[in-house]
Each structure stands twice: as structure tokens, then as C-alpha cells.
Short mmCIF file of C-alpha atoms and ligand atoms in Angstrom, two decimals:
data_model
loop_
_atom_site.label_atom_id
_atom_site.label_comp_id
_atom_site.label_asym_id
_atom_site.label_seq_id
_atom_site.Cartn_x
_atom_site.Cartn_y
_atom_site.Cartn_z
CA MET C 1 5.28 -13.96 -17.46
CA ASN C 2 8.92 -14.74 -18.29
CA ILE C 3 8.88 -17.95 -20.36
CA THR C 4 12.68 -18.36 -20.51
CA LYS C 5 13.00 -18.03 -16.74
CA ASP C 6 10.16 -20.49 -16.15
CA CYS C 7 11.78 -23.01 -18.56
CA ILE C 8 15.13 -22.75 -16.79
CA LEU C 9 13.44 -23.18 -13.42
CA LYS C 10 11.50 -26.22 -14.67
CA HIS C 11 14.73 -27.76 -15.98
CA LEU C 12 16.54 -27.09 -12.69
CA ARG C 13 13.65 -28.63 -10.73
CA GLU C 14 13.60 -31.74 -12.92
CA ASN C 15 17.31 -32.22 -12.29
CA ARG C 16 17.42 -31.32 -8.61
CA ASP C 17 20.15 -33.76 -7.64
CA GLN C 18 22.56 -32.88 -10.42
CA TYR C 19 24.23 -29.96 -12.17
CA ILE C 20 22.76 -28.90 -15.50
CA SER C 21 24.98 -27.71 -18.29
CA SER C 22 24.18 -24.21 -19.49
CA SER C 23 25.67 -24.87 -22.93
CA VAL C 24 23.45 -27.92 -23.47
CA PHE C 25 20.37 -25.98 -22.27
CA CYS C 26 21.21 -22.97 -24.47
CA HIS C 27 21.84 -25.20 -27.48
CA ASN C 28 18.53 -27.06 -27.05
CA SER C 29 16.42 -23.98 -26.36
CA GLY C 30 18.11 -21.55 -28.73
CA ILE C 31 18.92 -18.85 -26.17
CA SER C 32 22.28 -17.18 -25.67
CA ARG C 33 24.58 -17.85 -22.71
CA ALA C 34 24.18 -14.20 -21.66
CA ALA C 35 20.38 -14.53 -21.60
CA PHE C 36 20.67 -17.75 -19.59
CA TRP C 37 22.95 -16.03 -17.03
CA LYS C 38 20.56 -13.09 -16.76
CA GLN C 39 17.66 -15.41 -15.94
CA ILE C 40 19.74 -17.26 -13.31
CA GLN C 41 20.44 -13.89 -11.69
CA LEU C 42 16.72 -13.04 -11.71
CA LEU C 43 15.88 -16.37 -10.06
CA ARG C 44 18.52 -15.76 -7.38
CA LYS C 45 17.01 -12.33 -6.73
CA GLU C 46 13.65 -14.03 -6.14
CA GLY C 47 15.25 -16.19 -3.44
CA TYR C 48 16.19 -19.34 -5.38
CA ILE C 49 19.57 -20.63 -4.23
CA ILE C 50 21.40 -21.89 -7.30
CA ASP C 51 24.92 -23.24 -7.03
CA ALA C 52 27.22 -22.67 -10.01
CA ARG C 53 30.32 -24.81 -10.63
CA GLU C 54 32.87 -24.44 -13.37
CA HIS C 55 32.74 -27.38 -15.84
CA LEU C 56 29.63 -28.77 -14.09
CA GLY C 57 26.95 -26.12 -14.51
CA TYR C 58 24.04 -25.10 -12.25
CA ARG C 59 22.12 -26.88 -9.51
CA LEU C 60 18.99 -25.77 -7.65
CA GLU C 61 19.65 -26.01 -3.92
CA GLU C 62 16.74 -24.25 -2.32
CA GLU C 63 13.48 -22.65 -3.38
CA PRO C 64 12.01 -19.60 -1.68
CA ASP C 65 9.00 -20.29 0.50
CA ARG C 66 5.94 -18.70 -1.09
CA LEU C 67 2.31 -18.60 -0.02
CA ASP C 68 0.22 -20.78 -2.30
CA LYS C 69 -1.17 -18.66 -5.16
CA GLN C 70 -4.36 -20.72 -4.95
CA LEU C 71 -5.25 -18.74 -1.82
CA SER C 72 -6.70 -16.12 -4.15
CA GLU C 73 -9.18 -18.68 -5.45
CA ILE C 74 -10.76 -19.07 -2.01
CA LYS C 75 -13.89 -17.00 -1.41
CA ASN C 76 -13.29 -13.85 0.65
CA ILE C 77 -9.50 -14.21 0.66
CA TYR C 78 -7.75 -11.29 -1.02
CA PHE C 79 -4.19 -12.44 -1.68
CA TYR C 80 -1.48 -10.04 -2.83
CA GLN C 81 2.24 -10.51 -3.42
CA THR C 82 3.14 -7.03 -2.22
CA LEU C 83 1.11 -4.40 -0.41
CA GLU C 84 1.90 -1.33 1.60
CA SER C 85 -0.12 -2.68 4.50
CA THR C 86 -2.88 -5.28 4.64
CA ASN C 87 -4.72 -3.05 7.15
CA ILE C 88 -4.87 -0.22 4.61
CA THR C 89 -6.14 -2.48 1.82
CA ALA C 90 -8.63 -4.16 4.17
CA ARG C 91 -10.00 -0.73 5.07
CA MET C 92 -10.40 0.16 1.40
CA LEU C 93 -12.22 -3.12 0.76
CA ALA C 94 -14.40 -2.62 3.84
CA GLU C 95 -15.40 0.79 2.45
CA LYS C 96 -16.42 -1.03 -0.74
CA ASN C 97 -18.62 -3.39 1.30
CA ALA C 98 -16.34 -6.45 1.43
CA GLU C 99 -18.09 -9.22 3.35
CA ASN C 100 -17.79 -10.02 7.04
CA PHE C 101 -14.70 -12.22 7.72
CA SER C 102 -12.98 -11.33 4.43
CA VAL C 103 -9.21 -11.51 4.81
CA VAL C 104 -6.45 -9.57 3.07
CA ILE C 105 -3.10 -11.36 3.10
CA ALA C 106 0.19 -10.27 1.54
CA GLU C 107 3.43 -12.15 0.96
CA GLU C 108 5.24 -8.91 1.72
CA GLN C 109 4.31 -5.52 3.20
CA LEU C 110 6.35 -2.49 2.21
CA GLN C 111 4.98 -0.33 5.01
CA GLY C 112 3.72 -2.82 7.58
CA ARG C 113 2.31 -0.88 10.52
CA GLY C 114 2.58 -1.59 14.21
CA ARG C 115 0.78 0.08 17.09
CA LEU C 116 1.46 3.67 18.09
CA GLY C 117 2.80 4.63 14.66
CA ARG C 118 5.60 2.06 14.64
CA SER C 119 6.60 0.05 11.58
CA TRP C 120 6.28 -3.71 11.32
CA ASP C 121 8.99 -5.66 9.52
CA SER C 122 7.18 -7.81 6.92
CA PRO C 123 9.62 -9.49 4.49
CA PRO C 124 8.44 -12.02 1.88
CA GLY C 125 8.64 -15.75 2.50
CA LYS C 126 8.98 -15.57 6.27
CA GLY C 127 5.85 -14.65 8.17
CA LEU C 128 2.11 -14.16 8.01
CA TRP C 129 0.79 -10.63 7.49
CA PHE C 130 -2.96 -10.44 7.21
CA SER C 131 -6.03 -8.41 8.20
CA MET C 132 -9.57 -9.61 8.74
CA ILE C 133 -12.60 -7.42 8.10
CA LEU C 134 -15.30 -7.76 10.76
CA ARG C 135 -18.80 -6.39 10.49
CA PRO C 136 -20.47 -7.03 13.82
CA HIS C 137 -24.20 -6.45 13.99
CA MET C 138 -25.36 -3.59 16.24
CA ILE C 139 -22.48 -3.40 18.65
CA SER C 140 -20.97 -0.27 20.22
CA PRO C 141 -17.26 0.60 19.99
CA THR C 142 -17.01 0.12 23.78
CA ALA C 143 -18.44 -3.39 23.58
CA ALA C 144 -16.05 -4.17 20.70
CA ALA C 145 -12.99 -2.92 22.60
CA PRO C 146 -11.75 -6.37 23.79
CA ILE C 147 -11.39 -7.56 20.17
CA THR C 148 -7.59 -7.30 20.38
CA LEU C 149 -7.54 -9.57 23.44
CA VAL C 150 -9.93 -12.00 21.74
CA THR C 151 -7.57 -12.13 18.76
CA ALA C 152 -4.61 -12.74 21.06
CA VAL C 153 -6.42 -15.59 22.85
CA ALA C 154 -7.46 -17.29 19.59
CA LEU C 155 -3.95 -17.08 18.12
CA THR C 156 -2.25 -18.19 21.33
CA ARG C 157 -4.59 -21.12 21.93
CA PHE C 158 -4.07 -22.39 18.39
CA LEU C 159 -0.28 -22.03 18.48
CA ARG C 160 -0.13 -23.81 21.85
CA GLU C 161 -2.39 -26.68 20.84
CA PHE C 162 -1.26 -27.31 17.30
CA CYS C 163 2.38 -26.24 17.35
CA GLY C 164 2.99 -27.25 20.98
CA LEU C 165 4.72 -23.95 21.76
CA PRO C 166 4.29 -22.07 25.07
CA VAL C 167 3.13 -18.81 23.51
CA LYS C 168 2.12 -16.09 25.97
CA VAL C 169 0.19 -12.84 25.68
CA LYS C 170 1.26 -9.46 26.97
CA TRP C 171 -1.48 -6.86 27.38
CA PRO C 172 -2.83 -5.63 25.08
CA ASN C 173 -1.54 -6.97 21.77
CA ASP C 174 1.78 -8.82 21.99
CA LEU C 175 2.35 -12.52 21.45
CA LEU C 176 5.54 -13.63 23.17
CA LEU C 177 7.63 -16.75 22.92
CA GLY C 178 10.73 -17.30 25.01
CA GLY C 179 10.27 -13.73 26.31
CA LYS C 180 10.59 -12.25 22.79
CA LYS C 181 8.02 -10.84 20.42
CA LEU C 182 6.51 -13.48 18.15
CA GLY C 183 3.57 -11.51 16.84
CA GLY C 184 1.41 -8.45 17.18
CA ILE C 185 -2.13 -7.30 16.55
CA LEU C 186 -3.22 -3.96 15.13
CA THR C 187 -6.94 -3.35 15.48
CA GLU C 188 -8.66 -0.44 13.78
CA LEU C 189 -12.31 0.46 14.02
CA LYS C 190 -14.71 2.68 12.11
CA GLY C 191 -18.07 3.59 13.56
CA GLU C 192 -20.38 6.02 15.32
CA PRO C 193 -20.42 6.47 19.12
CA ASP C 194 -23.17 3.84 19.39
CA ARG C 195 -22.43 1.54 16.45
CA VAL C 196 -19.43 -0.13 14.86
CA ASP C 197 -19.35 0.04 11.10
CA TYR C 198 -16.41 -2.34 10.66
CA ILE C 199 -13.31 -3.52 12.46
CA ILE C 200 -9.98 -4.39 10.85
CA ALA C 201 -8.05 -6.96 12.87
CA GLY C 202 -4.46 -7.01 11.57
CA VAL C 203 -2.15 -9.84 12.57
CA GLY C 204 1.60 -10.11 12.10
CA LEU C 205 3.17 -13.45 13.00
CA ASN C 206 6.85 -14.29 12.66
CA VAL C 207 6.95 -17.84 11.29
CA ASN C 208 10.06 -19.05 9.49
CA GLN C 209 12.59 -16.29 10.16
CA LYS C 210 16.12 -17.29 11.07
CA LYS C 211 17.96 -14.96 13.45
CA ASN C 212 19.65 -12.97 10.69
CA ASP C 213 16.42 -12.46 8.79
CA PHE C 214 15.46 -9.84 11.39
CA PRO C 215 16.83 -6.29 11.16
CA THR C 216 19.82 -6.01 13.54
CA GLN C 217 17.97 -3.87 16.07
CA LEU C 218 15.20 -6.49 16.35
CA ILE C 219 17.45 -9.53 16.86
CA PRO C 220 17.48 -9.27 20.69
CA LEU C 221 13.74 -8.53 20.83
CA ALA C 222 12.02 -10.68 18.20
CA THR C 223 11.61 -14.37 17.57
CA SER C 224 9.78 -16.74 15.20
CA LEU C 225 8.01 -20.09 15.45
CA HIS C 226 10.99 -21.59 13.60
CA LEU C 227 13.59 -20.18 15.99
CA GLU C 228 11.77 -21.60 19.01
CA SER C 229 10.99 -25.01 17.53
CA VAL C 230 13.62 -25.65 14.82
CA ARG C 231 10.73 -26.67 12.53
CA LEU C 232 9.86 -24.95 9.27
CA PHE C 233 6.15 -24.28 8.95
CA ASP C 234 3.91 -24.43 5.90
CA ARG C 235 2.66 -20.84 6.05
CA THR C 236 -0.31 -21.43 3.75
CA GLU C 237 -1.59 -24.25 5.95
CA LEU C 238 -0.93 -22.24 9.10
CA PHE C 239 -2.77 -19.22 7.72
CA LEU C 240 -5.84 -21.25 6.75
CA SER C 241 -6.01 -22.80 10.23
CA LEU C 242 -5.56 -19.42 11.94
CA ARG C 243 -8.25 -17.86 9.79
CA HIS C 244 -10.63 -20.64 10.79
CA GLU C 245 -9.81 -20.26 14.52
CA LEU C 246 -10.14 -16.47 14.40
CA GLU C 247 -13.48 -16.61 12.64
CA LYS C 248 -14.74 -19.07 15.28
CA ALA C 249 -13.50 -16.83 18.10
CA TYR C 250 -15.03 -13.64 16.64
CA ARG C 251 -18.41 -15.35 16.15
CA LEU C 252 -18.37 -16.39 19.81
CA PHE C 253 -17.28 -12.94 20.96
CA PHE C 254 -20.04 -11.15 19.05
CA GLU C 255 -22.57 -13.59 20.49
CA ALA C 256 -21.39 -13.98 24.08
CA GLY C 257 -19.01 -11.08 24.75
CA PHE C 258 -15.59 -11.26 26.36
CA ALA C 259 -16.58 -13.61 29.23
CA PRO C 260 -15.56 -16.88 27.46
CA PHE C 261 -12.14 -15.37 26.70
CA ALA C 262 -11.30 -13.93 30.12
CA LYS C 263 -10.21 -17.25 31.64
CA PRO C 264 -7.89 -18.32 28.78
CA TRP C 265 -6.47 -14.80 28.58
CA LYS C 266 -5.62 -14.94 32.29
CA GLU C 267 -4.05 -18.37 31.80
CA PHE C 268 -1.84 -17.20 28.90
CA ASN C 269 -0.92 -13.71 30.09
CA THR C 270 2.45 -12.49 31.39
CA THR C 271 1.10 -9.19 32.72
CA LEU C 272 -1.07 -9.78 35.81
CA GLY C 273 0.75 -9.72 39.12
CA GLN C 274 3.70 -7.80 37.62
CA MET C 275 4.98 -4.32 38.43
CA VAL C 276 4.46 -2.40 35.20
CA THR C 277 4.99 1.05 33.74
CA ILE C 278 2.35 1.97 31.20
CA ASN C 279 2.14 4.82 28.74
CA TRP C 280 -1.47 5.70 28.16
CA PRO C 281 -3.30 8.78 26.85
CA GLY C 282 -3.48 10.13 30.44
CA GLY C 283 0.32 9.96 30.93
CA THR C 284 2.61 7.36 32.45
CA ILE C 285 1.61 5.18 35.35
CA CYS C 286 3.60 2.73 37.49
CA GLY C 287 2.04 0.04 39.62
CA THR C 288 0.97 -3.56 39.93
CA ALA C 289 -1.24 -5.09 37.24
CA LEU C 290 -4.07 -6.43 39.38
CA ASP C 291 -6.72 -7.79 37.06
CA LEU C 292 -8.55 -7.53 33.77
CA THR C 293 -12.06 -6.03 33.67
CA ALA C 294 -14.95 -7.69 31.88
CA GLU C 295 -14.25 -5.26 28.98
CA GLY C 296 -10.59 -6.22 28.72
CA ALA C 297 -9.18 -3.12 30.44
CA LEU C 298 -6.26 -3.47 32.82
CA LEU C 299 -6.60 -2.56 36.50
CA ILE C 300 -3.43 -1.04 37.92
CA LYS C 301 -2.80 -0.33 41.59
CA ASP C 302 -0.33 2.55 41.85
CA ASN C 303 2.18 3.11 44.64
CA GLN C 304 -0.35 5.21 46.57
CA GLY C 305 -2.81 2.32 46.51
CA GLN C 306 -5.11 4.01 44.01
CA ILE C 307 -6.67 1.78 41.34
CA HIS C 308 -6.71 2.89 37.70
CA GLN C 309 -8.55 1.37 34.79
CA ILE C 310 -6.44 1.46 31.63
CA ASN C 311 -8.37 0.85 28.42
CA TYR C 312 -5.65 1.76 25.95
CA GLY C 313 -1.93 1.96 26.37
CA GLU C 314 1.39 0.23 26.19
CA ILE C 315 3.47 -1.50 28.81
CA ILE C 316 6.96 -0.07 28.51
CA THR C 317 8.61 -2.11 31.30
C1 BTN B 401 2.19 -4.36 16.96
O1 BTN B 401 2.60 -5.27 17.68
O2 BTN B 401 2.59 -3.19 17.07
C2 BTN B 401 1.14 -4.68 15.93
C3 BTN B 401 1.73 -5.29 14.67
C4 BTN B 401 0.68 -5.64 13.64
C5 BTN B 401 1.28 -6.03 12.31
C6 BTN B 401 0.25 -6.52 11.35
S1 BTN B 401 0.95 -7.27 9.94
C7 BTN B 401 -0.60 -7.31 9.15
C8 BTN B 401 -1.30 -6.01 9.49
N1 BTN B 401 -0.95 -4.98 8.53
C9 BTN B 401 -0.21 -4.02 9.09
O3 BTN B 401 0.25 -3.04 8.48
N2 BTN B 401 -0.04 -4.26 10.39
C10 BTN B 401 -0.72 -5.48 10.80
#
């Protein structure tokens, strides 16, 4: 804990609408001007926007958005400031018998992971990066396969109903808004051929990013709830609601299977009826996306009229 920095921040907060004099502060608190300046620089590095004016002093203009530290006081929420990847930590906790529906959430991921070995940009103060540990009872990996689509339906339904945004899903794991990527799901599973041990459902959701917060190469491809609505979202509140909705959806899925999710998935999806090219373990296939099977696989009719069932893959166009 840095007491001097916290005192300066407290003083800036108490005088939000005015400039504070550094010489008066230093005189009253007994610190040097150099030490004061150093702490201002540290606060700026943490994302505080502090205006400095000659003869006037310093004024706090904006605070960085941070997830509420009290999250870590909630049962089965593992909250970290910085992690490599919430999926990795969730897996470690699952190996140590963390309970069903425990969630690992990080303000920032240094090596956020996407599907197919890609990276996932996860800066602090902007999005939600979390992974839920699921321990279904006596279910086979095949029966658990639609979990990614179930996650997509639960997230999309919530964002549509409560944020009023026309979020769509692209098979198998993309959330789209305005044709750009809003979020993604990375599901990992450990088990035997006939029994799932645990599932890690990782969710990345772009929330308050402005255009220039994305790396340059992502600007044409990615979006955030803020960019599509001009609102700024309380990420802590959003996370707690999403966690609740996801838990509800997973309970239903493990009880009733994919059937209750097939209809909403078909309503939200951008894939069916489209000509698609898919990379899958068997190669590349072009054709029309006809339908979704009861297990969440995609049925593709190729140009020769042959129908293929694709369980795992990625739509590249
Ligand atoms: C994708 O669209 O490729 C999937 C992206 C999944 C990103 C999330 S962020 C939280 C969790 N931890 C990770 O390292 N990845 C997932």
C-alpha cells in the first residue's frame, strides 16, 4: 500500500471541481515536491487523468474504471487484478476441486487466449474476462459439446433484453454486434471418453472500449457495448448479472439438454442460410449452412449436394 499516493488521491477526490495546490499539500503533509510529482505520475500510469496547470495546481478529471474489489468477497468468485489467462487459473482451481459454478475473473489478462491458438486482447478497465468452472454430473463429452452454443445463447439473450442491443451469434463461439466481434467463448473440457470431469467456459466481452482502445489491426473487426450504444456500462454489475444468467442456463442444459436452446440460437444466429467456408479438422469445406443438429453441430450442404455434419471448426468467410 502506498499511503502518500492514497492521501493525494483522497485530496484530489475531495476537491474534484477545483485545482489543488501542490505546495499547500506538501507543506501540510510534510512531503517534498519531488515526491508529490512522483505520486502524480504513478496515478496517471494507473489511468487517473490529472490536469496540471501552472499557478493553479492539479485537478482530477477522470478515474479509471475498475472492477469492484468486493467481488473477491463473494463466495466462489476468484477475483484477480492481473492473470495470464482466466482459463488457465480456472483449470488449476478445478484440479484443486473448486466448486461447480466457481468463476475466475481478472481485470486484465496478459496472455488472454482465443480459439485455435489465437490471442485475446484483454486490457484493464475495459471488458469482462472470466471463466466459469462447471462440474456436470455423469455426462459424456459428446453430450456436453453444445456448451459453447448454450453460453452464446445465454449471453446474447441477456445483452438483448437488458442492454437493448441486437447482439447476434455466429457459429460456434462469436458474439457479433453491428457485424463486428463483440465477444468470444473459449470452452475447454477435461474428462474420460464417457464422463466429463470438468468444463471451463471462458468468456471475453468487450464492454467500454473506445475505438482507439483496440489494437490497430482489430479496429475494423472488433466492437464494444459502448461503441454500439454510446453508454458506459458498470462492468461489476454486468458481470454479476451475466454470471447469474449463465448459471441458470447451464443448470437447464445439464437437466434438459440442448433442446431449450435450439430455438433461441436459431433466432439469434447469423450463420444458417448463408454460403460459408469452414476450416475443420477434416479440411476446408464450402457450402450452405442448412441447420443445427440437436447436438449443436452445423449441417453444411456442399456444392455437390452432399451434407456434412461439422462438430468443430471455424467459419472463415
Ligand atoms: C475466441 O473468440 O476466440 C474466444 C475468446 C475467449 C476469450 C476469453 S477471455 C476469458 C477467458 N480467458 C482466456 O484466456 N480466454 C477466454
